[in-house]
Each structure stands twice: as C-alpha cells, then as structure tokens.
Amino acid sequence: MTKYIFVTGGVTSSLGKGIISASLAKLLQARGYRVTIQKFDPYINIDPGTLNPYEHGECFVTEDGAETDLDLGHYERFLNIPTSKANNITTGRIYQNVINREREGAFLGKTVQVVPHITDEIKRNIRILGETGNFDIVITEIGGTVGDIESLPFIEAVRQFRWEMGQHDSLVIHLTLIPFLAAAGELKTKPTQHSVKMLLEYGIQPDILVCRTEHHINMDIRKKIALFCNVNINAVIESIDASTIYDVPLLMLKEQLDRTVISKLKLSNKNEPDLENWKDFLGRLKNPTSEIRIGLVGKYVELPDAYKSITESFIHAGAKNECKVKVECIHSEHLTPENAIEKLKGLHGILVAPGFGVRGIEGKIEAIRYVRERNIPFFGICLGMQCAVIEFGRNVLGLKGAHSVEMDTDTPHPVINMMEDQKRVTAKGGTMRLGAYDCDLKKNSKAAAIYGKPHISERHRHRYEFNNEYLNQYENAGMIPSGINPENNLVEIVELKNHPFFVGAQFHPELKSTVANPHPLFVNFVAAALAYARKN
Ligand code: GLN
C-alpha cells in the first residue's frame, strides 16, 4: 500500500520546499523505496506554460508534454526518474476538471461547492500516482504558504485525506523558518509557533518540522519548538543553509529525517541508504581540477530561475569533467556588433538560451557570429539553435534579411518557419510541440559520437522549425542536419563541419540532465570549452 507524505510551508515563501521534498525522496529511494513527488500550485492558470519566466521562473516540460513548475526539474535531477502531468496540479486544473464534469451533468441536481467537490477532486489527484502501483511513497508538496487564501482548499483536502487514511499511512512535514535576530543575537521560534498554530486551526497537526535556519539550532531551541508545536524532539529537523542544493540530502540524513519518516509511517526498515554515487558526484563537484567561463546569452538573465535546468545541467556536466563551470549571464538585449568583442572576450564557450519573441534576438545572433568565426565552442538550445541557423544564413550563405517568421513575418528568407500543424493553432495554452519525440542521428556526425547511439528521444517546446527548403544550401556550405525526426523529417540538431564544437538543438537537453545521468551534450560542450581554455 502506498504511503503519503505532505509537505507544507510556513512563515515565508522561498524556503525551499522543493529541495527538501527532493532530498527526502532521494534518501528514501536510496534505501530501496519507490518514491515520486508531486506539486500542487494554488494559482488559477491551468499550467505555468503561459507565464512569463519573470513571474514563475523556468517552465519545466515532462516526457508526456506537460508544461510544469520548475520544482519538477529538481525532482527529476535528484531521483533520476521522469515525472508526468500528474506530478503538477494547479487550482486552475482542479476547477477546470470539476466545471467540465458539472457541464457533463455529473452533479445534476446538486450545488457544486469547494467542499466537497473541489476537495474531492484534489484528493483524487493526490491518489492518482499511488494508484498506478508504481510507488511505495508519494510526496505531495503544497505550493504557497499556510495562511494564504488560495491554498486553503488544498490544506482542507489534506486534512480530510489524513482523516480517511490509517494513522500510519500519511504524515505532514511542515517547513518553517527560524530567523536570527542579529540585534538580540538569538534564533527566534515564535514565527514557527504561529505558523503551526495556523495549521492547527485548519485541523492539521504537523508530524515533523523542518526548520530553515542560518545558524545551528541547539537542544534548548529544539526542545522549545517541540513543546510548543506538539512534536517529538527527534521530529524537529534542522535545515541549515547549504553551499549547494546537492548537499541537502546528506544534511537531512545527518538529521535522520528519513529515519523519523520511516518510523512514523511504520515502513519496513530497508537497507541503510546507498549514497555512494551521490557522494562521488559531490566529491567531484567540490574538488574541481580546472575552471572555465561559459557565457549564457539570454534575455531573462536578471532572474536566474529562468534558466534553472540549464545552470543545473552545467553543474552536472562540470562535476563529470571535474571542472568548475562559471556561468556568466549576458543580456542579449545589450549585445551589439560594436560591443560584442568587449563583452564576450575571455569566455571559453557560449550557450544561447531558449526563448520567445523578438526582444534581444539580434544580440543572440551577434554572439553566434562571434563564436563561429573564432572557433569558440557554441551550444544553442531551441531559439538558440534557430538563431544559429539565421546567423549562418545571413553571414555565410548571404541570405540577406534571413530570419524566423516568429520575429519577421515578411522576411525574404524564412529559414525558420512555423511548423505545418502549428498554423491551425490559435489557442496559446498547451498547444506547442511539447514533450518527448524520437530523433535519428546522422552517421559519423558529432551528435552521434556524443550520444554513442543512433536513436535518441528528447523533449521539446516550440512552434517554429528549420525550413527544409533551405536544407541543401546549408548542407553544401557545412551546416549539417545531424538529428532528424524520423516521422516528419524535422531538423532537430544542426552542427558545423569545420568547427571544434558548434551544436544547436531544437529540443531541450537541459530537461533530461540529472545527477546520475549528466546530459552528454552538456558534458561534451564543457569538455570542448575546457580544451579551448587549455589551448588559449
Ligand atoms: N520561440 C521559438 C519557437 O517557438 C523557440 C522556443 C524555445 O526556445 N523554447 O519555436
């Protein structure tokens, strides 16, 4: 039977519920349990796919094509197992399901209400993953902060769910903040007491408190928290700031979070956690033998969360190469032909980021010209790949005004065109080419060598594609389509013949890089940048 763990947050947002959930899941997985994590987001959008990255950070895309919260990226990077659309549910989705059923007549004669209809739908979504039979433990992270109006139905659903289940079948972990008052020289427990009190008002007694803190919590403070919040002393878990998120599983192990969970859920005590590979990764991450500088060219660089999966992929690939990768964000809007040399000098590789719309596009194209002409390693992702095609068209093939029709509908050379089946699409939500698609790699190409196999599958999120009418011209001049979708011949990878590393991917490799499986394109890009650094 599946056991359920709920993770709520109190006092403030941004305490890192996602990382704590992923770390606990990692420890349980390392003991041999089958674990997954799902996230409930209390906003009304059906999914974050239509949100600006400035609002909500990166949009993470699952194998089955759901546009989801970036925490799902952490879950996958820690656990090395894919998530799906069932792993991220918003208030919007819950209401949509209920309202659709109301229109079908499922509630004929009845008034449809938050309790029980919305809470029933939330509970149904909590159970979905457990009912697959694939998991011993489902961790459900409730987004937002306890006390927010919008998360109330979720909290109420958790209360009902726990009441309906056996005593040892579920538990609640409440993540809270223990602030340090410098003037008093003290850690303060009052905000935690208040936030637990608020949970109690909603009928939920947390079983475990994970206390985020900048300073160690001594025994007196632990006792005080335990006493005022009705939890055992060993259920007061310190979560101190860490230098890397990948340290958190080991910090939680030290605090015995996994043991406490196992005993409260009366799980059969499996093996001690096997974290050898994890520790090996951390060892290499923290003891690099070299260092490189990579430029990340994009237009959302003010908000690092906008490129979360990319920066994490560099961490995985850096550790693999025992190399510290310093990612330097470069605003594409500020790059011009006049200042490119100044702004890009000294970099050992450049990644041009995914994106939408015309803002900053010329800066991206300029950065690509810079690296192509100087034989500096280049990696383009999605829009970054499309920009590489535009740059090559304009500056090598002499196609004046070459562009993507996304940016210029009247371009004389639409080298990036809208995909055929996208032309009929008018609605914006969830209508891009999304999720995993197969791709065949060209024999003897760089891509085939990097992957070490002829067929791959990668995740997508786009509406535009390489225009195959220009394919011959590009190939003859040295830009090779080295990855092709076998069903419709879409170009998924381009690479340059006479360049040490110049690869553009229409898909998003960053979505599949994990601690256990760093993505080969990132690993090889970092290796190429390292080789360039050594030579120059
Ligand atoms: N805007 C481009 C497209 O829709 C690229 C999308 C992306 O970079 N994810 O095709």
XYZ file of C-alpha atoms and ligand atoms in Angstrom:
546
model
C 0.000 0.000 0.000
C 1.240 3.470 -0.889
C 2.124 5.894 1.918
C 1.604 9.628 1.531
C 3.771 12.477 2.764
C 2.569 16.076 2.560
C 4.975 18.989 2.651
C 3.589 22.392 3.618
C 5.381 25.684 4.138
C 5.004 28.375 6.756
C 6.245 31.866 7.707
C 7.548 32.879 4.256
C 7.764 31.597 0.719
C 11.060 30.550 -0.914
C 12.152 28.294 1.961
C 12.941 25.523 -0.499
C 10.103 23.021 -0.082
C 11.044 21.556 -3.449
C 14.616 20.835 -2.395
C 13.561 19.388 0.966
C 10.980 17.167 -0.764
C 13.530 16.043 -3.346
C 16.158 15.394 -0.652
C 13.820 13.295 1.475
C 12.731 11.403 -1.629
C 16.380 10.791 -2.504
C 17.096 9.314 0.937
C 14.047 7.054 0.775
C 14.918 6.000 -2.766
C 18.487 5.266 -1.652
C 17.021 2.878 0.927
C 15.205 0.980 -1.798
C 11.735 2.557 -1.751
C 9.989 3.611 -4.953
C 9.224 7.300 -4.499
C 7.708 10.104 -6.542
C 6.952 13.731 -5.761
C 4.042 15.830 -6.958
C 3.429 19.535 -6.578
C 0.150 21.393 -6.119
C 0.274 25.026 -7.173
C -2.511 27.243 -5.830
C -2.729 29.648 -8.794
C -5.559 29.735 -11.326
C -3.563 29.215 -14.517
C -4.131 25.685 -15.823
C -0.336 25.328 -16.007
C 2.673 27.678 -15.984
C 3.099 27.350 -19.766
C 1.665 30.769 -20.479
C 3.530 32.536 -17.655
C 6.414 34.871 -18.309
C 9.656 33.422 -16.837
C 9.963 36.627 -14.790
C 6.773 35.565 -12.977
C 7.497 31.973 -12.267
C 10.978 31.016 -13.435
C 11.543 28.288 -15.973
C 8.732 26.172 -17.328
C 9.739 22.515 -16.999
C 8.422 20.123 -19.664
C 7.759 16.458 -18.850
C 8.124 13.417 -21.131
C 4.361 13.385 -21.712
C 4.381 17.032 -22.737
C 3.041 18.811 -19.653
C 4.302 22.343 -19.006
C 5.036 22.373 -15.295
C 6.619 24.059 -12.297
C 10.410 24.164 -12.133
C 10.399 22.122 -8.916
C 9.664 19.078 -11.078
C 13.113 19.639 -12.545
C 14.615 19.254 -9.078
C 12.610 16.080 -8.502
C 13.947 14.558 -11.716
C 17.515 15.715 -11.175
C 17.592 14.198 -7.685
C 15.648 10.981 -8.346
C 16.655 10.291 -11.944
C 13.131 9.150 -12.811
C 10.767 11.053 -15.107
C 7.726 12.919 -13.835
C 4.474 13.320 -15.751
C 1.487 15.631 -15.975
C 0.074 14.003 -12.827
C 3.038 15.418 -10.890
C 1.940 19.063 -11.145
C -1.628 20.172 -10.489
C -2.860 23.750 -10.208
C -6.026 25.216 -8.753
C -6.952 26.064 -12.336
C -6.743 22.415 -13.367
C -8.786 21.283 -10.349
C -11.569 23.782 -11.092
C -11.448 23.007 -14.818
C -11.992 19.300 -14.137
C -14.859 19.966 -11.742
C -16.534 22.510 -14.018
C -16.224 20.239 -17.061
C -17.939 17.478 -15.096
C -20.626 19.885 -13.957
C -21.353 20.707 -17.628
C -21.492 16.989 -18.417
C -24.148 16.668 -15.756
C -22.136 14.671 -13.249
C -23.615 16.610 -10.326
C -27.175 17.022 -11.634
C -29.470 18.461 -9.002
C -26.632 19.356 -6.654
C -24.962 22.643 -5.735
C -21.273 22.369 -6.682
C -19.096 23.638 -3.820
C -15.497 23.968 -2.674
C -16.261 21.366 -0.018
C -16.815 18.591 -1.035
C -16.430 18.885 -4.822
C -13.162 20.811 -5.129
C -11.592 18.996 -2.170
C -12.724 15.635 -3.607
C -11.038 16.477 -6.891
C -7.846 17.446 -5.018
C -7.919 14.136 -3.126
C -8.450 12.240 -6.388
C -5.311 13.899 -7.739
C -3.353 13.023 -4.598
C -4.248 9.350 -5.100
C -3.586 9.165 -8.862
C 0.142 8.474 -8.606
C -0.251 5.968 -5.767
C -2.905 4.086 -7.705
C -0.501 3.379 -10.575
C 1.090 0.807 -8.269
C 4.489 2.196 -9.226
C 5.261 3.888 -5.927
C 5.641 2.922 -2.274
C 5.651 6.563 -1.247
C 4.117 9.674 -2.827
C 5.329 13.033 -1.556
C 2.902 15.882 -2.237
C 4.276 19.393 -1.961
C 1.642 22.069 -1.338
C 2.774 25.305 -3.006
C 2.396 28.662 -1.287
C 2.465 29.485 2.409
C -0.003 28.223 5.021
C -2.487 31.019 5.672
C -2.731 32.109 2.035
C -6.353 32.301 0.951
C -5.675 30.409 -2.239
C -4.046 27.329 -0.699
C -6.902 26.720 1.776
C -8.775 24.078 -0.284
C -5.547 22.076 -0.605
C -4.926 22.199 3.145
C -8.537 21.161 3.782
C -8.159 18.278 1.312
C -5.029 17.128 3.153
C -6.939 17.234 6.451
C -9.725 15.082 5.027
C -7.318 12.725 3.309
C -5.421 12.090 6.545
C -8.599 11.556 8.493
C -9.796 8.988 5.937
C -6.484 7.103 5.927
C -4.993 4.895 8.611
C -2.952 6.610 11.291
C 0.378 5.464 9.878
C -0.425 5.844 6.193
C 0.351 9.530 5.849
C 2.187 12.336 7.566
C 2.681 16.076 7.273
C 6.046 17.772 7.190
C 5.868 21.496 7.808
C 8.747 23.591 6.572
C 9.307 26.724 8.577
C 11.799 29.498 9.236
C 13.808 30.137 12.407
C 15.055 33.700 11.882
C 18.196 35.003 13.560
C 17.859 38.441 15.127
C 21.321 39.947 14.975
C 20.493 42.710 17.466
C 19.355 40.161 20.043
C 21.956 37.609 18.959
C 19.217 34.963 19.036
C 17.319 32.498 16.932
C 13.585 33.083 17.224
C 10.944 30.347 17.344
C 7.815 32.493 17.552
C 7.080 32.638 13.792
C 7.234 28.838 13.756
C 4.881 28.561 16.719
C 2.425 30.865 14.959
C 2.554 29.059 11.680
C 1.959 25.689 13.372
C -0.927 27.276 15.267
C -2.408 28.336 11.958
C -2.118 24.776 10.622
C -3.830 23.546 13.791
C -6.696 25.950 13.163
C -7.181 24.193 9.842
C -7.196 20.860 11.632
C -3.718 19.660 10.812
C -1.106 18.714 13.382
C 2.242 18.505 11.598
C 4.253 15.384 12.420
C 7.661 16.765 11.532
C 9.019 20.314 11.449
C 11.878 21.107 9.113
C 13.388 24.349 10.357
C 15.240 26.506 7.845
C 17.979 28.456 9.575
C 21.224 30.301 9.011
C 22.654 29.120 12.367
C 22.678 25.754 14.104
C 19.665 25.090 16.324
C 20.765 23.926 19.764
C 18.988 21.427 22.007
C 17.202 24.118 24.041
C 15.628 25.587 20.951
C 14.688 22.159 19.655
C 13.004 21.371 22.967
C 11.134 24.643 22.917
C 9.884 24.088 19.357
C 8.869 20.506 20.216
C 6.975 21.602 23.321
C 5.079 24.481 21.747
C 4.311 22.691 18.491
C 3.360 19.243 19.908
C 6.009 17.234 18.063
C 8.677 14.792 19.287
C 12.109 16.252 19.758
C 13.500 13.989 17.024
C 10.853 15.409 14.696
C 12.444 18.865 14.908
C 14.798 18.823 11.948
C 17.403 21.486 11.358
C 17.846 22.585 7.752
C 20.805 24.905 7.676
C 21.819 26.939 4.595
C 23.948 24.812 2.291
C 26.586 25.814 -0.245
C 24.904 23.638 -2.866
C 21.397 22.149 -3.035
C 23.057 18.766 -3.634
C 24.340 18.809 -0.025
C 20.807 18.844 1.356
C 20.146 15.058 1.190
C 23.257 14.460 3.294
C 22.280 17.196 5.749
C 18.840 15.593 6.082
C 20.485 12.200 6.565
C 22.528 13.625 9.419
C 19.342 14.952 10.990
C 17.772 11.500 10.464
C 14.779 12.900 8.612
C 14.440 9.632 6.685
C 14.522 7.530 9.876
C 11.882 9.661 11.529
C 9.660 9.355 8.464
C 10.137 5.583 8.284
C 9.263 5.089 11.924
C 6.210 7.365 11.796
C 4.876 5.648 8.678
C 5.742 2.238 10.143
C 7.555 1.352 6.948
C 9.564 -1.851 6.994
C 13.090 -0.686 7.595
C 15.000 -1.439 4.448
C 18.736 -1.000 3.948
C 20.812 1.927 5.073
C 20.717 4.468 2.247
C 23.173 3.750 -0.541
C 24.512 7.193 -1.419
C 27.900 6.174 -2.855
C 27.254 7.650 -6.316
C 25.773 10.790 -4.831
C 28.827 11.317 -2.624
C 31.102 10.612 -5.551
C 29.295 13.339 -7.527
C 29.632 15.775 -4.609
C 33.319 14.972 -4.281
C 33.934 15.825 -7.907
C 31.703 18.898 -7.714
C 33.620 20.304 -4.760
C 37.148 19.431 -5.890
C 37.448 20.671 -9.455
C 40.859 20.478 -11.093
C 40.133 23.223 -13.615
C 37.809 26.131 -14.259
C 36.087 27.520 -17.351
C 33.895 30.529 -18.102
C 30.731 29.947 -20.100
C 28.584 32.811 -21.372
C 24.853 32.210 -21.092
C 23.273 34.591 -23.584
C 19.583 35.225 -22.994
C 17.055 37.904 -22.249
C 15.805 36.725 -18.850
C 19.231 36.873 -17.201
C 18.029 39.139 -14.345
C 16.193 36.124 -12.964
C 18.491 33.091 -12.613
C 15.484 30.769 -12.097
C 14.508 31.411 -15.714
C 17.352 29.127 -16.820
C 17.335 26.740 -13.846
C 17.677 23.472 -15.756
C 20.499 24.877 -17.880
C 22.554 26.064 -14.917
C 21.952 22.748 -13.108
C 22.988 20.823 -16.229
C 26.279 22.738 -16.166
C 26.770 21.671 -12.553
C 26.278 18.005 -13.514
C 28.495 18.291 -16.592
C 31.142 20.241 -14.665
C 31.357 17.570 -11.969
C 31.679 14.899 -14.641
C 34.622 16.806 -16.139
C 35.996 17.701 -12.675
C 35.790 21.273 -13.837
C 34.190 24.289 -12.225
C 31.876 25.896 -14.768
C 31.415 29.587 -14.093
C 28.240 30.542 -15.908
C 28.219 34.244 -16.731
C 24.887 35.669 -17.770
C 24.995 38.034 -20.701
C 21.954 40.089 -21.570
C 21.219 39.579 -25.258
C 19.487 42.969 -25.446
C 22.751 44.700 -24.600
C 24.903 42.876 -27.174
C 25.681 44.727 -30.405
C 28.186 44.244 -33.242
C 30.112 47.159 -31.712
C 30.460 45.796 -28.171
C 30.426 42.020 -28.750
C 34.222 41.629 -28.617
C 34.396 43.613 -25.386
C 31.515 41.750 -23.711
C 32.396 38.237 -24.851
C 36.168 38.202 -24.607
C 37.765 35.605 -22.363
C 34.800 33.212 -22.490
C 35.610 29.569 -23.223
C 32.206 28.741 -24.639
C 28.819 30.325 -25.271
C 25.350 28.905 -24.823
C 22.496 30.766 -26.466
C 19.336 30.179 -24.490
C 15.786 29.235 -25.438
C 13.215 31.997 -25.641
C 10.283 33.603 -27.386
C 9.769 36.830 -29.277
C 11.971 39.397 -30.934
C 13.448 41.152 -27.897
C 17.202 40.575 -27.721
C 17.300 38.450 -30.869
C 19.997 40.434 -32.713
C 22.315 40.162 -29.672
C 21.953 36.382 -29.751
C 22.775 36.315 -33.456
C 25.797 38.541 -32.854
C 27.102 36.239 -30.102
C 26.856 33.308 -32.513
C 28.794 35.107 -35.239
C 31.470 35.835 -32.645
C 31.960 32.183 -31.619
C 31.554 30.737 -35.119
C 34.269 32.954 -36.570
C 36.656 32.366 -33.670
C 36.201 28.589 -33.306
C 34.936 29.027 -29.745
C 32.623 26.203 -28.546
C 28.959 27.008 -29.120
C 25.794 25.343 -27.887
C 22.379 26.633 -28.953
C 19.151 25.418 -27.412
C 15.782 25.796 -29.145
C 15.669 29.506 -30.017
C 19.477 29.379 -29.643
C 19.612 26.752 -32.401
C 17.228 28.785 -34.551
C 19.472 31.840 -34.135
C 22.463 29.771 -35.292
C 20.533 28.910 -38.467
C 19.641 32.578 -39.018
C 23.224 33.716 -38.430
C 24.624 31.122 -40.850
C 22.014 32.053 -43.445
C 22.811 35.756 -43.279
C 26.586 35.714 -42.866
C 27.712 32.534 -44.651
C 25.042 31.886 -47.276
C 24.475 35.583 -47.934
C 20.692 35.308 -47.494
C 20.014 38.967 -46.820
C 17.306 39.513 -44.217
C 17.114 35.800 -43.313
C 15.008 35.381 -40.192
C 12.487 33.326 -38.294
C 8.900 34.141 -39.220
C 8.283 34.369 -35.458
C 10.309 37.592 -35.488
C 9.640 38.863 -39.017
C 6.577 37.598 -40.848
C 7.732 39.272 -44.088
C 11.311 38.028 -44.162
C 12.545 37.316 -47.717
C 14.273 34.191 -46.341
C 12.157 32.371 -43.742
C 14.932 29.943 -42.774
C 12.975 29.217 -39.581
C 9.330 28.634 -40.374
C 6.227 27.833 -38.402
C 5.597 24.083 -38.221
C 2.778 22.987 -40.544
C 0.444 21.704 -37.814
C 1.010 24.866 -35.754
C -0.528 27.041 -38.484
C -4.031 25.960 -37.499
C -3.466 26.591 -33.793
C -4.952 29.709 -32.243
C -5.173 28.938 -28.506
C -1.988 29.608 -26.547
C -2.128 27.180 -23.597
C -0.500 23.775 -24.043
C -0.543 23.945 -27.847
C 3.155 23.982 -28.741
C 5.019 20.896 -29.899
C 5.570 19.541 -26.408
C 7.245 16.574 -24.776
C 9.371 13.676 -25.975
C 9.946 12.884 -29.658
C 12.289 10.429 -31.352
C 15.282 11.601 -33.287
C 17.670 9.739 -35.633
C 21.296 10.790 -35.588
C 23.370 11.039 -38.754
C 26.185 8.517 -39.056
C 29.654 9.909 -38.361
C 28.238 13.164 -37.053
C 29.417 14.847 -33.880
C 25.968 14.266 -32.382
C 26.169 10.509 -32.999
C 29.629 10.386 -31.433
C 28.467 12.374 -28.401
C 25.400 10.223 -27.737
C 27.162 6.998 -28.701
C 23.956 5.630 -30.251
C 21.945 6.201 -33.440
C 18.480 6.861 -31.979
C 17.568 9.245 -29.177
C 14.478 10.809 -27.634
C 14.418 14.365 -26.319
C 11.858 16.854 -25.024
C 10.523 19.795 -26.988
C 8.682 23.064 -26.513
C 8.361 25.152 -29.668
C 6.233 26.241 -32.639
C 8.920 27.006 -35.235
C 11.417 24.814 -37.038
C 14.213 24.721 -39.581
C 12.766 25.335 -43.057
C 13.732 22.258 -45.083
C 13.539 24.194 -48.365
C 16.934 25.632 -47.440
C 18.448 22.319 -46.341
C 20.640 21.683 -49.406
C 22.150 25.152 -49.315
C 23.039 24.761 -45.656
C 24.494 21.279 -46.050
C 26.602 22.286 -49.031
C 28.083 25.147 -47.012
C 28.914 22.968 -43.986
C 25.959 23.244 -41.611
C 24.824 19.639 -41.184
C 21.406 18.440 -40.004
C 22.732 15.711 -37.712
C 19.472 14.907 -35.921
C 16.211 14.306 -37.802
C 12.756 13.347 -36.591
C 12.026 10.021 -38.344
C 8.314 10.733 -38.788
C 8.240 14.185 -40.355
C 11.870 14.990 -41.218
C 12.044 17.985 -38.887
C 15.628 19.038 -38.255
C 16.312 18.527 -34.541
C 20.091 19.114 -34.441
C 22.427 21.188 -36.566
C 26.193 21.175 -36.330
C 29.090 22.774 -38.193
C 31.571 20.573 -40.002
C 34.667 22.693 -39.619
C 34.362 23.868 -36.050
C 35.605 22.246 -32.817
C 32.133 22.362 -31.211
C 29.180 24.099 -32.783
C 25.908 22.329 -31.963
C 22.331 23.588 -31.998
C 19.461 21.500 -30.643
C 15.813 22.210 -31.384
C 14.933 20.204 -28.257
C 15.792 20.916 -24.615
C 18.605 18.626 -23.430
C 18.710 20.508 -20.113
C 15.396 18.890 -19.132
C 16.963 15.432 -19.051
C 20.227 16.066 -17.225
C 20.347 14.511 -13.756
C 22.979 13.930 -11.087
C 23.097 10.247 -12.047
C 22.971 10.955 -15.791
C 24.584 14.237 -16.793
C 23.439 15.072 -20.312
C 26.029 14.041 -22.943
C 25.615 17.279 -24.937
C 26.430 19.353 -21.848
C 29.265 17.026 -20.819
C 30.849 17.297 -24.268
C 30.262 21.032 -24.539
C 32.054 21.545 -21.214
C 34.866 19.238 -22.363
C 35.198 21.255 -25.587
C 35.277 24.531 -23.645
C 37.918 23.059 -21.359
C 40.018 22.031 -24.356
C 39.631 25.537 -25.775
C 40.668 27.072 -22.434
C 43.786 24.899 -22.275
C 44.810 25.837 -25.812
C 44.280 29.563 -25.342
N 10.292 30.703 -29.926
C 10.801 29.541 -30.546
C 9.721 28.614 -31.041
O 8.604 28.681 -30.611
C 11.761 28.796 -29.631
C 11.100 28.265 -28.406
C 12.084 27.905 -27.307
O 13.211 28.364 -27.307
N 11.630 27.105 -26.359
O 9.958 27.775 -31.871
